[in-house]
XYZ file of C-alpha atoms in Angstrom:
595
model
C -3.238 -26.151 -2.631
C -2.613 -29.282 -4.567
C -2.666 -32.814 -2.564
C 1.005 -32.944 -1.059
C 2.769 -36.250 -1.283
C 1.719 -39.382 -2.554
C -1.533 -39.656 -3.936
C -4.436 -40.159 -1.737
C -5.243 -44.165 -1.240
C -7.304 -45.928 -3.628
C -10.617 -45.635 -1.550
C -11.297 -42.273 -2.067
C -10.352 -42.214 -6.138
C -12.996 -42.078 -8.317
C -13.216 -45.522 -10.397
C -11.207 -44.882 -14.286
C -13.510 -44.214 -16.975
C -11.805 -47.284 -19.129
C -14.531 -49.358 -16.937
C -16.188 -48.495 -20.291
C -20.295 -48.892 -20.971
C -22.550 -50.384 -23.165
C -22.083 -50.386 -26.517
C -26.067 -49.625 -26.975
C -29.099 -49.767 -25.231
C -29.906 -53.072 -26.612
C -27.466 -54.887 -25.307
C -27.984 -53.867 -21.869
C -31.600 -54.531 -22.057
C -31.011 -58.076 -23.849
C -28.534 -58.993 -20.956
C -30.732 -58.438 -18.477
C -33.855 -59.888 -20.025
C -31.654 -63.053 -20.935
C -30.445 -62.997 -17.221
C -33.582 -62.912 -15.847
C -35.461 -65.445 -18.554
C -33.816 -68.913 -16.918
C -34.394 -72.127 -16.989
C -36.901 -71.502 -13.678
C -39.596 -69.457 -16.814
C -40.036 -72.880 -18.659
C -39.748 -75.833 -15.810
C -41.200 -73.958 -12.706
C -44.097 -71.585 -13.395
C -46.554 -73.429 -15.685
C -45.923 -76.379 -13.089
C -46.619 -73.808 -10.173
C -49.802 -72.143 -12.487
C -51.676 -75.495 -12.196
C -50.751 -76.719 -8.602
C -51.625 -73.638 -7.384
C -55.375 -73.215 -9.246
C -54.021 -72.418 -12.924
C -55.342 -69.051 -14.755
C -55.799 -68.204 -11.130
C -52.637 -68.356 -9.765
C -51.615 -65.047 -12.304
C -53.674 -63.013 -9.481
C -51.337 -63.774 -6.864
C -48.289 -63.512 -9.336
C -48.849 -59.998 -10.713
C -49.705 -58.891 -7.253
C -46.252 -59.722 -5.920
C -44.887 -58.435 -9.320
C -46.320 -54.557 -8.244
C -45.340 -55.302 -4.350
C -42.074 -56.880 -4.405
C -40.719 -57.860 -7.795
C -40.782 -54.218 -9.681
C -39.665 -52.241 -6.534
C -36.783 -54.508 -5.877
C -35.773 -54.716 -9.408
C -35.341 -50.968 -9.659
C -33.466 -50.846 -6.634
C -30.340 -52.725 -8.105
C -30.392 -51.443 -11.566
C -30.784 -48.021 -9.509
C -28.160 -48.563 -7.187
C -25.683 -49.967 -9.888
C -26.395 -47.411 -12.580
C -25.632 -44.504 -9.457
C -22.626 -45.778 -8.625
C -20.817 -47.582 -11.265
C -19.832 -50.273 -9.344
C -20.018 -53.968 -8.365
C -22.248 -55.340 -5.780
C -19.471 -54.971 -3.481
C -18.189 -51.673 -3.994
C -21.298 -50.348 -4.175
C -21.971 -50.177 -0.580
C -19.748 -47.246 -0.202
C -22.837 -45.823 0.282
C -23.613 -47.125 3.381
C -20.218 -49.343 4.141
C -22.590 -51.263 7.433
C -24.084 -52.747 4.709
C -21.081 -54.188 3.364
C -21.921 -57.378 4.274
C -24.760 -57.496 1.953
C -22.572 -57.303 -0.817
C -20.339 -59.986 0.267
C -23.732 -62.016 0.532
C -24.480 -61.702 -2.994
C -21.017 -62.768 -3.964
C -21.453 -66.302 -2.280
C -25.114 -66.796 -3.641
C -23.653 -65.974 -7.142
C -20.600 -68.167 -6.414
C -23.127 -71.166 -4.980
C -25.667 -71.042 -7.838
C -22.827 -70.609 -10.975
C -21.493 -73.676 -8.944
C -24.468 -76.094 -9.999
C -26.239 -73.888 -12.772
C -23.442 -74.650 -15.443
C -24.443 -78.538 -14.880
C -27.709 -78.072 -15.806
C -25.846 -76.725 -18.826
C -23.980 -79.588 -19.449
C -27.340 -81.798 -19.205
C -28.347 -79.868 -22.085
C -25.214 -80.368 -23.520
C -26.110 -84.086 -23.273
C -28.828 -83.839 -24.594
C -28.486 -81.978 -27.142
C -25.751 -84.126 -29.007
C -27.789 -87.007 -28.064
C -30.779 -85.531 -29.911
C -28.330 -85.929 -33.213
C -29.471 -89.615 -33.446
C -32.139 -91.147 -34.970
C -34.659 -92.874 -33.469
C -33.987 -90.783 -30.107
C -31.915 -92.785 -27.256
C -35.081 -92.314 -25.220
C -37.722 -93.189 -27.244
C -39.565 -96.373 -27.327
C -38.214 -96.996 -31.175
C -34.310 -97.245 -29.911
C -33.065 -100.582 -30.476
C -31.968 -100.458 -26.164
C -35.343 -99.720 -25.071
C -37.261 -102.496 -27.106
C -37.951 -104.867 -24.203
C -39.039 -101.789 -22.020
C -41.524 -100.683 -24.132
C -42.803 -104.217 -24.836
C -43.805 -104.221 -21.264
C -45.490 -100.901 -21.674
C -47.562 -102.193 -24.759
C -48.398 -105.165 -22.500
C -49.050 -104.011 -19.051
C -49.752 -99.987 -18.293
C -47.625 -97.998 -20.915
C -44.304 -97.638 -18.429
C -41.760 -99.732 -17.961
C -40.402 -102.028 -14.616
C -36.988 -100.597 -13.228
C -35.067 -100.671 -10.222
C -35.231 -96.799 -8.647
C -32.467 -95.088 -6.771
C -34.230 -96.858 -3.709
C -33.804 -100.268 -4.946
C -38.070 -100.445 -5.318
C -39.571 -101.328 -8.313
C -41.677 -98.870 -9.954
C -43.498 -97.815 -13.047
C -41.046 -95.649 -15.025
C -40.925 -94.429 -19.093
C -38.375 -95.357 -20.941
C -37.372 -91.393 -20.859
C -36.704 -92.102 -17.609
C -35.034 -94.940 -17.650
C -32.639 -93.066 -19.543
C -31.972 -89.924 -17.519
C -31.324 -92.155 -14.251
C -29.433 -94.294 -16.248
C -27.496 -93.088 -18.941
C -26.675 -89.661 -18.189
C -27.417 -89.627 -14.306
C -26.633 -92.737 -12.882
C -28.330 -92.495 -10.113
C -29.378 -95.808 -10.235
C -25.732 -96.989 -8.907
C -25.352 -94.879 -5.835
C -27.235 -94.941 -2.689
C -27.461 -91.715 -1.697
C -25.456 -87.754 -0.360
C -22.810 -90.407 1.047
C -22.447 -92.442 -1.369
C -21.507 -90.449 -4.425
C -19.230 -92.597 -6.594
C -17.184 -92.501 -9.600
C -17.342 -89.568 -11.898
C -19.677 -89.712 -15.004
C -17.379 -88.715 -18.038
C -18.998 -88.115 -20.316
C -21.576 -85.423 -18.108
C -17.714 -84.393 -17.260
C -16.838 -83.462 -20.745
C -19.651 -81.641 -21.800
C -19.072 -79.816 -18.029
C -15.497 -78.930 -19.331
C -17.150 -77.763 -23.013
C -19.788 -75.342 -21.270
C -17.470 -73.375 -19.050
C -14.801 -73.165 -22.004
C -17.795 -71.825 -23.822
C -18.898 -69.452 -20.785
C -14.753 -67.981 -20.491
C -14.879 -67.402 -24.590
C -17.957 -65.539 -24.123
C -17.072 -63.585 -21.538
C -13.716 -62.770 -22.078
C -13.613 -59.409 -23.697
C -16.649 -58.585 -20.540
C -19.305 -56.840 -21.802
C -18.076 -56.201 -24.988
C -18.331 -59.770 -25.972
C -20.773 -60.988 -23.461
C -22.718 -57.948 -24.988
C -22.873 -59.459 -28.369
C -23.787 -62.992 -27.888
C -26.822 -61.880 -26.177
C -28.100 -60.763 -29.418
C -28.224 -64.425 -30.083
C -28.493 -66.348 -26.719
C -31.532 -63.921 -25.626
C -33.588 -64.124 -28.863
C -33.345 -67.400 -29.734
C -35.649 -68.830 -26.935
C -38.819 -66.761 -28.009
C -38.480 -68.140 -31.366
C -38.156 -71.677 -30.158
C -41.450 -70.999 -27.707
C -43.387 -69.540 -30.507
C -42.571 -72.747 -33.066
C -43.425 -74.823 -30.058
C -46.654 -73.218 -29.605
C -47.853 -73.467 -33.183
C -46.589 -77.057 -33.303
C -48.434 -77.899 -30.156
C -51.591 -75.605 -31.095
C -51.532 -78.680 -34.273
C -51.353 -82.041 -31.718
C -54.283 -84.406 -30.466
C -54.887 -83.633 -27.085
C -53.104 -79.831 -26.886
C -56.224 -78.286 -25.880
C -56.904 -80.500 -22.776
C -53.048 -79.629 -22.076
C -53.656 -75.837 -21.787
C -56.946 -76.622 -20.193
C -55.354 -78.369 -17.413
C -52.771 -75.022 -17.044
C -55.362 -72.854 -17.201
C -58.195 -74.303 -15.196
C -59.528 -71.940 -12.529
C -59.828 -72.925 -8.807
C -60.979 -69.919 -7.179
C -60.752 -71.222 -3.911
C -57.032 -71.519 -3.932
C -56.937 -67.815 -3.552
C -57.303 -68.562 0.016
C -54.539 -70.759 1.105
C -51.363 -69.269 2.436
C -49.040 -71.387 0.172
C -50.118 -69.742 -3.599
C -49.206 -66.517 -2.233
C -45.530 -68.142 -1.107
C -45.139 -69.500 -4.085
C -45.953 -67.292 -6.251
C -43.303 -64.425 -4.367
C -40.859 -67.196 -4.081
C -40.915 -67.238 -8.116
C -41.234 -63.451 -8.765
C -37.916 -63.143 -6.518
C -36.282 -65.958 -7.914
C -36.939 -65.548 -11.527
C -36.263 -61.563 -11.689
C -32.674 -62.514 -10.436
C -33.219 -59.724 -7.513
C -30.535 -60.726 -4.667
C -27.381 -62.302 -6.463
C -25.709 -58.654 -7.879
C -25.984 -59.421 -11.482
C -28.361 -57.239 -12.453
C -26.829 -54.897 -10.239
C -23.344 -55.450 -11.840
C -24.761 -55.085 -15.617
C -26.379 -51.739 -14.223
C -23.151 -50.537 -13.354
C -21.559 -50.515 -16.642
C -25.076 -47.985 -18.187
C -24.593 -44.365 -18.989
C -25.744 -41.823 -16.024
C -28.511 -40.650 -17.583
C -30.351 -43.964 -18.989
C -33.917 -44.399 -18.311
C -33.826 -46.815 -15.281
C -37.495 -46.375 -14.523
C -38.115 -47.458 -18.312
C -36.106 -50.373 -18.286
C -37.481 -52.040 -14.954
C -40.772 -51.797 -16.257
C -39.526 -53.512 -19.837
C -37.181 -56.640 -18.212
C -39.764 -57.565 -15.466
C -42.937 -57.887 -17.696
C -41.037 -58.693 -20.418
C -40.164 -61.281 -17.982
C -42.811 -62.545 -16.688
C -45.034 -62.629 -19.921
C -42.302 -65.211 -20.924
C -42.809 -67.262 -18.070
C -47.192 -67.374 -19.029
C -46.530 -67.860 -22.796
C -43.667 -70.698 -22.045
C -46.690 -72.649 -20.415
C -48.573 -73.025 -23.747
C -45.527 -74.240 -25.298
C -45.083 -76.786 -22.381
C -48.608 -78.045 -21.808
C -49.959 -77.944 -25.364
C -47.159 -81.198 -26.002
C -47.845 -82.005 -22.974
C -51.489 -82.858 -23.559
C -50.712 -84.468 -26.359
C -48.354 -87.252 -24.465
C -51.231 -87.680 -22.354
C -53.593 -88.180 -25.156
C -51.455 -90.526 -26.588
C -50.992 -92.346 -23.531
C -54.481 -92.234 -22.424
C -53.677 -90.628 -18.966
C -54.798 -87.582 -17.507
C -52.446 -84.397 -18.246
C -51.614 -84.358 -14.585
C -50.052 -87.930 -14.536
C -47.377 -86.629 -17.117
C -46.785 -83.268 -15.429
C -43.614 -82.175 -13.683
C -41.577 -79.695 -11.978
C -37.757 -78.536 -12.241
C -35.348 -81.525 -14.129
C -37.914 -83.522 -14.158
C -39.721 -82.036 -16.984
C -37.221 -80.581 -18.420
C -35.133 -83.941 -18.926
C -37.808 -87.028 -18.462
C -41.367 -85.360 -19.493
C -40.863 -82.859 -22.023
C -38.109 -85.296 -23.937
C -40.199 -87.913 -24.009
C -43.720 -85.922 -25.343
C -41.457 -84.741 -27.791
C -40.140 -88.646 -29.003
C -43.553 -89.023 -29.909
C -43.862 -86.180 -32.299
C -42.772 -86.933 -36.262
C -39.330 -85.881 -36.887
C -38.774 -86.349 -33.000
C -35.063 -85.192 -33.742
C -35.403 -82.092 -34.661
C -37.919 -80.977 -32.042
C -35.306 -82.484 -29.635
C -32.885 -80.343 -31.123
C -34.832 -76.984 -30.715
C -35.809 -77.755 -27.596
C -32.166 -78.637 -25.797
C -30.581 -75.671 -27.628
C -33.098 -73.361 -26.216
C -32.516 -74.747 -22.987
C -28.419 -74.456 -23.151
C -29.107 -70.712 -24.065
C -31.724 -69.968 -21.521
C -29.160 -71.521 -18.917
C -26.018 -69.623 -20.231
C -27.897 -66.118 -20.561
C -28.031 -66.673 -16.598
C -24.853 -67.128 -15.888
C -23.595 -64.503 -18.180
C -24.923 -62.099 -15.418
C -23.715 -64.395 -12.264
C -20.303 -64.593 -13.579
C -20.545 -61.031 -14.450
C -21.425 -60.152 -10.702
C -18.283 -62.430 -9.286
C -16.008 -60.836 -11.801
C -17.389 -56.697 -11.209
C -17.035 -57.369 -7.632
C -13.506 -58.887 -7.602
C -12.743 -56.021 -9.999
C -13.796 -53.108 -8.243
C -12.417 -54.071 -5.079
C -8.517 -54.872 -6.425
C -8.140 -52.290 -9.062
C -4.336 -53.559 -10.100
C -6.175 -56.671 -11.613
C -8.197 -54.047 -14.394
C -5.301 -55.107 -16.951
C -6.171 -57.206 -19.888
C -3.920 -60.105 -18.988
C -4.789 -60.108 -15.234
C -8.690 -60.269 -15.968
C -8.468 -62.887 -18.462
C -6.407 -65.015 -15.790
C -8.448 -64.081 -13.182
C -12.240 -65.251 -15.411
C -9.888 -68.575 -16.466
C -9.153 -69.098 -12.584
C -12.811 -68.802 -11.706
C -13.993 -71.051 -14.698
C -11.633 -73.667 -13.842
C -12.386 -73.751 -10.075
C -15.966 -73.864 -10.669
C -15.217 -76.805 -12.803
C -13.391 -78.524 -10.428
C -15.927 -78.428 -7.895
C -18.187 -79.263 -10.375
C -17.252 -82.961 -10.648
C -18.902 -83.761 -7.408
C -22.571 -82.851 -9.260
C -21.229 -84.661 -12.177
C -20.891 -88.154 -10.216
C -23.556 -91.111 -10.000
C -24.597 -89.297 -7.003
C -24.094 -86.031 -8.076
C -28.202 -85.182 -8.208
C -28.546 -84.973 -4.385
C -25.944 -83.053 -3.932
C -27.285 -81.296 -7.227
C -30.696 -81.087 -5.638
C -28.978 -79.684 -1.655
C -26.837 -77.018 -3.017
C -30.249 -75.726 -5.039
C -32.476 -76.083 -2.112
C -29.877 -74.022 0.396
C -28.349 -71.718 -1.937
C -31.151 -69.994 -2.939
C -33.430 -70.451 -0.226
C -33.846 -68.328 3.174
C -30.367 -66.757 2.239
C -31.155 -65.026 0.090
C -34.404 -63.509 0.858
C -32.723 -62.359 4.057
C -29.997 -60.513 1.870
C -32.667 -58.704 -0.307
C -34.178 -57.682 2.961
C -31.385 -56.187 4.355
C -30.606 -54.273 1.052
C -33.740 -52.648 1.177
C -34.355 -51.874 4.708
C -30.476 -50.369 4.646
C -31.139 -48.303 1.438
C -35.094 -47.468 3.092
C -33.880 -46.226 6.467
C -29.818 -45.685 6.496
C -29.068 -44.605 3.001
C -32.363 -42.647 3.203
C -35.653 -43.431 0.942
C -35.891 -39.655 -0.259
C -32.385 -39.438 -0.713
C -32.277 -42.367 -2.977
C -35.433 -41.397 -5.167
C -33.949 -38.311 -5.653
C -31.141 -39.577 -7.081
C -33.293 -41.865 -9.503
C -34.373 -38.251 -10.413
C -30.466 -37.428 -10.939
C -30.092 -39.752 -13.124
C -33.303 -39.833 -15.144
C -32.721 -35.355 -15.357
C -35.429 -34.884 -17.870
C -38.529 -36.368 -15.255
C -41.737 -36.487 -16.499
C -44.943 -35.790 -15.008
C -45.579 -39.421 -14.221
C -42.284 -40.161 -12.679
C -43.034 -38.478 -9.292
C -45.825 -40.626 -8.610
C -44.011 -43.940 -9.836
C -41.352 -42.698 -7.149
C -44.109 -42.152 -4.836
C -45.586 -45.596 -5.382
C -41.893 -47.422 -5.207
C -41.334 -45.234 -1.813
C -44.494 -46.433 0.019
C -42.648 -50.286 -1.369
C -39.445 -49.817 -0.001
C -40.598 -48.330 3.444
C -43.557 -50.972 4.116
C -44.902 -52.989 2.019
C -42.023 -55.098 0.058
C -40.077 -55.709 3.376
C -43.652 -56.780 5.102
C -43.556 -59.424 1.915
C -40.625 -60.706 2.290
C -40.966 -61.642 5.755
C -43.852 -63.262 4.956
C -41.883 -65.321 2.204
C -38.816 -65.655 5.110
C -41.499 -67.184 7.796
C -43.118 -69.473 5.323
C -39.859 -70.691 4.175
C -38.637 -71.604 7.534
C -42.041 -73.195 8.796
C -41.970 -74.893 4.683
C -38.046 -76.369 5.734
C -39.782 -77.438 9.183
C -42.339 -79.287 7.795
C -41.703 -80.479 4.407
C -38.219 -82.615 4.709
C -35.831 -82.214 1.780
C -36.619 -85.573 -0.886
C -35.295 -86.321 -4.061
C -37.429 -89.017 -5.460
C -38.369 -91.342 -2.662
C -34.809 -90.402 -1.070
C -35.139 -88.763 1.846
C -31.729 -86.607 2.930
C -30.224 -87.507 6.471
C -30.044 -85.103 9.188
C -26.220 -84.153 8.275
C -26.883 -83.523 4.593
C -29.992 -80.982 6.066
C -27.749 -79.776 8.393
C -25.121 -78.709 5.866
C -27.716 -77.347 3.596
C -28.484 -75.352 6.766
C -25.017 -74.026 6.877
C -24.986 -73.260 3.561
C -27.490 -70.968 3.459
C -26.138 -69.452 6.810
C -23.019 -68.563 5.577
C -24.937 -65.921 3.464
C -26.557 -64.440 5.855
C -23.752 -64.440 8.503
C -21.704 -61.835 5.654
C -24.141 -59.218 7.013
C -23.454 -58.961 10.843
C -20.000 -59.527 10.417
C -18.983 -56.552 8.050
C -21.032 -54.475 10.015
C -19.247 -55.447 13.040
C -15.820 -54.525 11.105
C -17.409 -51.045 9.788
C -17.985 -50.467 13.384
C -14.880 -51.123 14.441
C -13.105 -49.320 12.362
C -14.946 -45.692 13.740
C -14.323 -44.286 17.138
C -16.301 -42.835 19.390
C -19.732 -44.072 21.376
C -21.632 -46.804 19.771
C -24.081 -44.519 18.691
C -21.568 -42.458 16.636
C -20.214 -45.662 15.437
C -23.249 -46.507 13.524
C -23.958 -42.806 12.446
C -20.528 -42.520 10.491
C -20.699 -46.429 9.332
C -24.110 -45.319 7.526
C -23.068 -42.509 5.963
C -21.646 -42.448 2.787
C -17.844 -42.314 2.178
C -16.734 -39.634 0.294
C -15.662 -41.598 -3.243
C -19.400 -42.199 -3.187
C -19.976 -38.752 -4.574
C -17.231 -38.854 -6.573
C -18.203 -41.725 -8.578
C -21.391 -39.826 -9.717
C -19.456 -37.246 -11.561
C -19.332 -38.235 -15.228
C -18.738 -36.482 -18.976
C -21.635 -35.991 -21.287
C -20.769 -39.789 -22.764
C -21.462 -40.913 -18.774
C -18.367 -42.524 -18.330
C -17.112 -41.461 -14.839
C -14.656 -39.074 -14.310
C -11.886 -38.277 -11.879
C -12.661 -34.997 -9.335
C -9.440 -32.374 -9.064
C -10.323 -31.084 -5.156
C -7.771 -28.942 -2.617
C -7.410 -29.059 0.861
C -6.725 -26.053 2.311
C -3.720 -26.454 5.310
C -3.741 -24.437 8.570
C -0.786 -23.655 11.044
C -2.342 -25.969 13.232
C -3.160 -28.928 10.616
């Protein structure tokens, strides 16, 4: 008979097919390689590639690409594309798990917190890159008497550091701790002073530009991308036929790509090396998972992991040609040796590669390239963060699907992450910059990617889940079996054995190495709170279990078997119509005298 009564409650209804899909394959595949292609490609792996023994280091790299990186990847698209839903929701598959889903909701929260002032740097940047000579160069009218001591003494300039020191500094430099940082003025986390304005305003201008974007969801995010995901290659392949044309570019991809064989041995190049495969794939913080959602049933999931994440990761090798080849040139026109002028995370993006470029003829217009493929390579990321926050919020309050209550509800999350914004904005704003990017990404969030696959591996069930991948790919070929047979053996064993490798050598690397920025050295509280940070994360995981527990009766032991199985919308949510938008079940319940 037909459901007596009100309607059953909102948990066991299949999600409405106005949650809409893709408008193509392209633009699913252009999100995700955007999302994954960060800022983390251009300032992080060449500078990793020759600490850690150059062309050798792409051993290590492409190892923990087939171990960890590909086999994690396809879990999320896998688990998003099954069940059309947000990295919440989604764990209605096993709802012990919750907790991981909650995780990924505060890493995504944390790292759209500081990732759209990065954004704003570029901003900076990027209008100051309008002027001509460059406000960093050695030919603006303010950094005259700098340079003269350069020309005189050892090419650098005397300044004042955060630390109150003097040191040899460029006048590139002298610029981003002055002009746009500030740093210069405060002393340290507890001292973070006034606001910087200007850094404020262009702070204001990038998350107006994020809400535009994203306001229509996918179907406008899905757009831009055509734009904001293409335009870096073509800036990294002008860059590398400008550089392949400099004095001194071929001693710059020398240095990247020098061999040291011996590396292969130390403990620390293997770290590294999964640290950045987990980091730049974007596995852990429910984007990906979240874009997946929104795919047809029957798309090619297998296909597209194996696209993204070398698509990826040949981005992040080829971006170190168009890095070191200027590079090498500063150095030749400096008369230093290429490793002098190298640098990791801002400091090359902001202070190295500016200044290599001032040097160049028609310095403006390099400058201009260059920050405008660094705003979209920034705002391609947190496309997919923001799109993680907002599926999750989504999925689990259904009333707020309307068109009115999700524009107010991506304008309340804009504005809020503005707001607490301002504090990275401030003279002192790059330590607690540099703390919240340490902790917020750090053992967190390793431990919530380990938890997702040991829950799908042994609770959800690893057969159970490949043969859903087979569900949803329907027409198999020959080869797929044995890819599923390779990406089993990964889930079961080896990619959780990885990752708590990575999680020891990140705790013994916190132990050991104490958090710097420059010759600042954080106190104990500021560690502490970084500390706390990154616990919150991982604290999201017992505690929803605890609740899933609670909410079943009966031993403990039949407590966790019902909290692992699947809830019955779970199945629901895979029925779709030929177009794969999900559809709603009709079922009965047949009633007994007794019932």
């Amino acid at each position: 008979q037909p459901w007596p009564g009100p309607p059953p409650p909102p948990e066991v209804l299949a999600p409405s097919s106005s949650r809409g899909t893709w408008a193509g394959k392209s633009e699913f595949l252009l999100s995700c390689l955007g999302y994954c292609v960060g800022l983390g490609n251009v300032w992080r792996f060449p500078y990793l590639c020759y600490r850690n023994g150059g062309g050798v280091f792409l051993i290590p790299y492409f190892t923990m690409l087939l171990i960890t990186g590909l086999p994690l990847f396809l879990m999320e698209l896998s688990l998003g594309q099954y069940g059309a839903a947000g990295p919440i929701a989604v764990w209605k598959c096993c709802p012990l798990l919750k907790g991981v889903g909650v995780a990924m909701l505060i890493v995504s929260s944390l790292v759209s917190l500081y990732y759209n002032v990065i954004i704003a740097w570029a901003f900076y940047y990027l209008g100051s890159s309008f002027q001509s000579p460059l406000p960093w160069s050695c030919d603006a009218p303010s950094n005259q008497d700098l340079c003269q001591v350069v020309a005189v003494t050892c090419r650098g300039c005397v300044l004042q550091n955060a630390s109150g020191s003097a040191g040899w500094v460029s006048a590139s430099e002298a610029f981003w701790n002055e002009q746009v940082l500030g740093v210069t003025h405060s002393s340290g986390l507890g001292d973070p002073g006034p606001v910087r304005w200007p850094l404020a305003l262009c702070l204001l201008a990038a998350w107006f530009l994020v809400f535009l974007c994203m306001l229509k969801g996918i179907r406008s995010s899905g757009k831009v991308v055509y734009f904001t995901a293409t335009f870096p290659y073509l800036v990294i392949l002008i860059l590398i036929i400008r550089g392949a044309t400099l004095d001194g570019s071929l001693d710059g991809v020398r240095f990247y790509l020098s061999s040291d064989w011996s590396r292969l041995q130390s403990a620390q190049v293997w770290s590294d090396a999964a640290s950045q495969i987990f980091y730049s794939l974007g596995i852990g913080f429910g984007g990906l998972l979240s874009m997946a959602s929104y795919n047809k049933f029957d798309n090619n999931v297998i296909q597209d992991t194996l696209v993204i994440a070398i698509g990826n990761c040949c981005t992040s090798f080829f971006a170190g040609f168009a890095i070191f080849s200027v590079l090498g040139h500063m150095a030749w026109r400096k008369q230093v040796p290429v490793g002098s002028v190298a640098a990791s995370g801002p400091g090359l993006a902001f202070v190295a590669y500016p200044e290599a470029l001032s040097l160049l003829p028609g310095a403006p217009f390099w400058s201009i390239l260059f920050f405008l493929m660094l705003f979209t390579l920034g705002v391609d990321t947190l496309f997919g963060n923001i799109e993680g926050i907002t599926t999750a919020i989504l999925d689990e309050f259904p009333a707020l699907h309307g068109w009115k209550t999700k524009m107010a509800l991506l304008g309340g999350l804009c504005f809020s992450f503005y707001l607490l914004g301002l504090l990275l904005v401030t003279q002192g704003g790059i330590f607690w910059f540099t703390l919240v990017d340490t902790y917020s990404t750090g053992f967190g969030l390793i431990i919530v990617a380990l938890f997702m696959c040991l829950g799908i591996a042994f609770c959800y069930g690893v057969n159970q889940f490949c043969q859903d991948i087979v569900d949803m790919i329907c027409r198999c070929p020959p080869w797929c079996s044995r890819v599923l047979g390779y990406f089993k053996l990964c889930w079961a064993f080896l990619t959780p054995c990885l990752l708590l490798f990575t999680l020891i050598y990140t705790f013994l690397d916190m132990y050991r190495v104490p958090l710097c920025y420059g010759a600042y050295q954080y106190p104990a509280w500021g560690t502490s709170l970084g500390v706390c940070m990154g616990a919150l994360t991982c604290l999201q995981v017992p505690l929803w279990a605890t609740v899933a527990l609670c909410r079943e009766s009966g031993t403990l032991s039949d407590r966790f078997q019902k909290a692992t199985q699947p809830l019955h919308s779970w199945r629901m949510t895979t029925t779709r119509d030929v177009a794969g938008h999900v559809i709603d079940v009709p079922f009965t319940i047949t009633l007994t005298s007794n019932d």
